[in-house]
PDB file of C-alpha atoms in Angstrom:
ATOM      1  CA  UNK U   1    -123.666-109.165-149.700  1.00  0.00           C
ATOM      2  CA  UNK U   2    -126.100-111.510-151.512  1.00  0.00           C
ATOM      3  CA  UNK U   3    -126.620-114.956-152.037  1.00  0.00           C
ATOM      4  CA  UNK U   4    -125.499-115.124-155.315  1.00  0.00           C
ATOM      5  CA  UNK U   5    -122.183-112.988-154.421  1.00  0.00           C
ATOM      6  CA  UNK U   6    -121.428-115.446-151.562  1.00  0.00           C
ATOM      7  CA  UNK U   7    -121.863-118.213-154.138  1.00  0.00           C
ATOM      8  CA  UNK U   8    -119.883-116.423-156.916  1.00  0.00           C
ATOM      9  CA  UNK U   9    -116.855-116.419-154.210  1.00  0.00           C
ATOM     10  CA  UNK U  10    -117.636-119.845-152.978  1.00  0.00           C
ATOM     11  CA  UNK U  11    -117.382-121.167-156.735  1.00  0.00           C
ATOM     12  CA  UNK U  12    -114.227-118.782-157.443  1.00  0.00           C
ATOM     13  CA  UNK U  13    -112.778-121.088-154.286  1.00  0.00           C
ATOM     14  CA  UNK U  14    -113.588-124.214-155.085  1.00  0.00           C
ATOM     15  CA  UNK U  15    -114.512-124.053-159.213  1.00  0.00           C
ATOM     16  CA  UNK U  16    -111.551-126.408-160.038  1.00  0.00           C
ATOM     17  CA  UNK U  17    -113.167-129.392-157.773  1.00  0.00           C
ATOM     18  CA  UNK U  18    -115.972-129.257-161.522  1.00  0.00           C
ATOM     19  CA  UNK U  19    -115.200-131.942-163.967  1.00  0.00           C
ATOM     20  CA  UNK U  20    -115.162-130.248-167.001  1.00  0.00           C
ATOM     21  CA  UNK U  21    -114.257-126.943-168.033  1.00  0.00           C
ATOM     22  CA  UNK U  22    -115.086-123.691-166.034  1.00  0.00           C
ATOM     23  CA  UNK U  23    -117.118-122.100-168.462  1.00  0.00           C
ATOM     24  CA  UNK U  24    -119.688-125.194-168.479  1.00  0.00           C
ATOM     25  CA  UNK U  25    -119.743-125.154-164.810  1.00  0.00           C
ATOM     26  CA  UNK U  26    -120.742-121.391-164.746  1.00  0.00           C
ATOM     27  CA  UNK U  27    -123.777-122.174-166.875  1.00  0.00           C
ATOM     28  CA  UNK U  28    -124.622-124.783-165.233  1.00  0.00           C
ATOM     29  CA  UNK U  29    -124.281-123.327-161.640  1.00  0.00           C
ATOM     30  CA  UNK U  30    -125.336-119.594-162.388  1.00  0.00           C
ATOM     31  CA  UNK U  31    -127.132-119.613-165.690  1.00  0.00           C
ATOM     32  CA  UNK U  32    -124.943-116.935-167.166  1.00  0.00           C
ATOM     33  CA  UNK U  33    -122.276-116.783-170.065  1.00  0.00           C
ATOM     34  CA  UNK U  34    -118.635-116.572-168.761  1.00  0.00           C
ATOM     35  CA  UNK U  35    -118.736-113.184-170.055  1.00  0.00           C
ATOM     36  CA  UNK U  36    -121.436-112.064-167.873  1.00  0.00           C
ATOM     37  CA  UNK U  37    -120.753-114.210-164.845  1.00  0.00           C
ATOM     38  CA  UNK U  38    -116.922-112.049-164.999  1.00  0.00           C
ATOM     39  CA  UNK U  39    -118.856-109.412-165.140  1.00  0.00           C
ATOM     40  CA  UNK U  40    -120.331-109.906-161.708  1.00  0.00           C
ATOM     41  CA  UNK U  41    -117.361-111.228-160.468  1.00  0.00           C
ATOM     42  CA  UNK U  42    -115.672-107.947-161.036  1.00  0.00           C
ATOM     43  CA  UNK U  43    -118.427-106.177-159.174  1.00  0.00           C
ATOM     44  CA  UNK U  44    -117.894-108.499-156.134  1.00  0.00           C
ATOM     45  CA  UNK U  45    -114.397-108.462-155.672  1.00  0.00           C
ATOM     46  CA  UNK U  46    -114.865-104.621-155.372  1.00  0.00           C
ATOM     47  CA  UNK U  47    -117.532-105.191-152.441  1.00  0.00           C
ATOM     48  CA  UNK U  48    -116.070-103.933-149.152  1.00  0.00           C
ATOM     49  CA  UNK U  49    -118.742-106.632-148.334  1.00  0.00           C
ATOM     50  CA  UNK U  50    -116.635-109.917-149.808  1.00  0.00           C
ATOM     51  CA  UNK U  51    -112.957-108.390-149.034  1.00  0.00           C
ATOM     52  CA  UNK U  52    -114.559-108.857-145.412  1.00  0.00           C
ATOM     53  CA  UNK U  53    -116.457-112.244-146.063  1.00  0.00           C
ATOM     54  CA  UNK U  54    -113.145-113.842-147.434  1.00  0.00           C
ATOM     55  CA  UNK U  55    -110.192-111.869-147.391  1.00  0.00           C
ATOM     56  CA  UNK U  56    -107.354-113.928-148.869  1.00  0.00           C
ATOM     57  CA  UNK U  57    -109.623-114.920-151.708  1.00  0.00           C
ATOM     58  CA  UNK U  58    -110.809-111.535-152.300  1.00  0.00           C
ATOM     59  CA  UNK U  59    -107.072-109.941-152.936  1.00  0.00           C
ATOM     60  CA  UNK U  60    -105.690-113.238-154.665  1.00  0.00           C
ATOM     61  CA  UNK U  61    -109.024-111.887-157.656  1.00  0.00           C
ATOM     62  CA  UNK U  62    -107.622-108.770-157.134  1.00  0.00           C
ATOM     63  CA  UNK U  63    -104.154-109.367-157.692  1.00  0.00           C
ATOM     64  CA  UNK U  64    -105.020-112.081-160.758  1.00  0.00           C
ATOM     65  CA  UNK U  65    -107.481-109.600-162.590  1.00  0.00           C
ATOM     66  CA  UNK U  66    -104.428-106.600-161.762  1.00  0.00           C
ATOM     67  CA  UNK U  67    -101.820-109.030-163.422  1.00  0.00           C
ATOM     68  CA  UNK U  68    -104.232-109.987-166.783  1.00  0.00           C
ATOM     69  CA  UNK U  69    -104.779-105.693-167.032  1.00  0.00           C
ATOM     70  CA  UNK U  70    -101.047-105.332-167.067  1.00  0.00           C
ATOM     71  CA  UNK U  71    -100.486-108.049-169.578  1.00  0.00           C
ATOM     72  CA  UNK U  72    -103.403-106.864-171.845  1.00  0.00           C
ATOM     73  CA  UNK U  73    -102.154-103.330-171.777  1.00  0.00           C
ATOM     74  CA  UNK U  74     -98.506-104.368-172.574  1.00  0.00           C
ATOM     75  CA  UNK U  75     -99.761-106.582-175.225  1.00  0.00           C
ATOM     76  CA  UNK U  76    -101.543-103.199-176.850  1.00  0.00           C
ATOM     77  CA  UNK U  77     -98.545-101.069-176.499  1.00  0.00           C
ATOM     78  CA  UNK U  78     -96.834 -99.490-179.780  1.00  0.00           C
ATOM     79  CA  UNK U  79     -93.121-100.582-179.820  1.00  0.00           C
ATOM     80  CA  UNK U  80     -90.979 -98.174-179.386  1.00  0.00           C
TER      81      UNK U  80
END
């Protein structure tokens, strides 16, 4: 796992300790849009890498990003 993936993590655990709002803290941490930075997030909560690094933080992404897919695709579903 890299640097930057143990700091993604580290960030995802701590991120609410910024003042201000999350997305301004991304750029000013990482350098990246929020887009792109959830981009890379993605990819790292997938490592087999960070689900060993930090377990409980790891499947609480998971679950959260599993939730937001379930939403999104309701949310697109025709009514029957």
């Amino acid at each position: 796992m890299s640097e930057r993936d143990r700091a993604v993590l580290e960030f995802e655990r701590r991120w609410w300790k910024h003042a201000g709002a999350k997305e301004q803290a991304i750029r000013d941490q990482f350098g990246l849009s929020a887009a792109r930075y959830y981009q890379v997030l993605g990819r790292v909560i997938e490592s087999p890498a960070a689900l060993v690094h930090d377990p409980m933080l790891v499947r609480r992404l998971q679950r959260v990003r599993a939730a937001r897919l379930a939403a999104r695709a309701d949310r697109l579903r025709p009514p029957q």
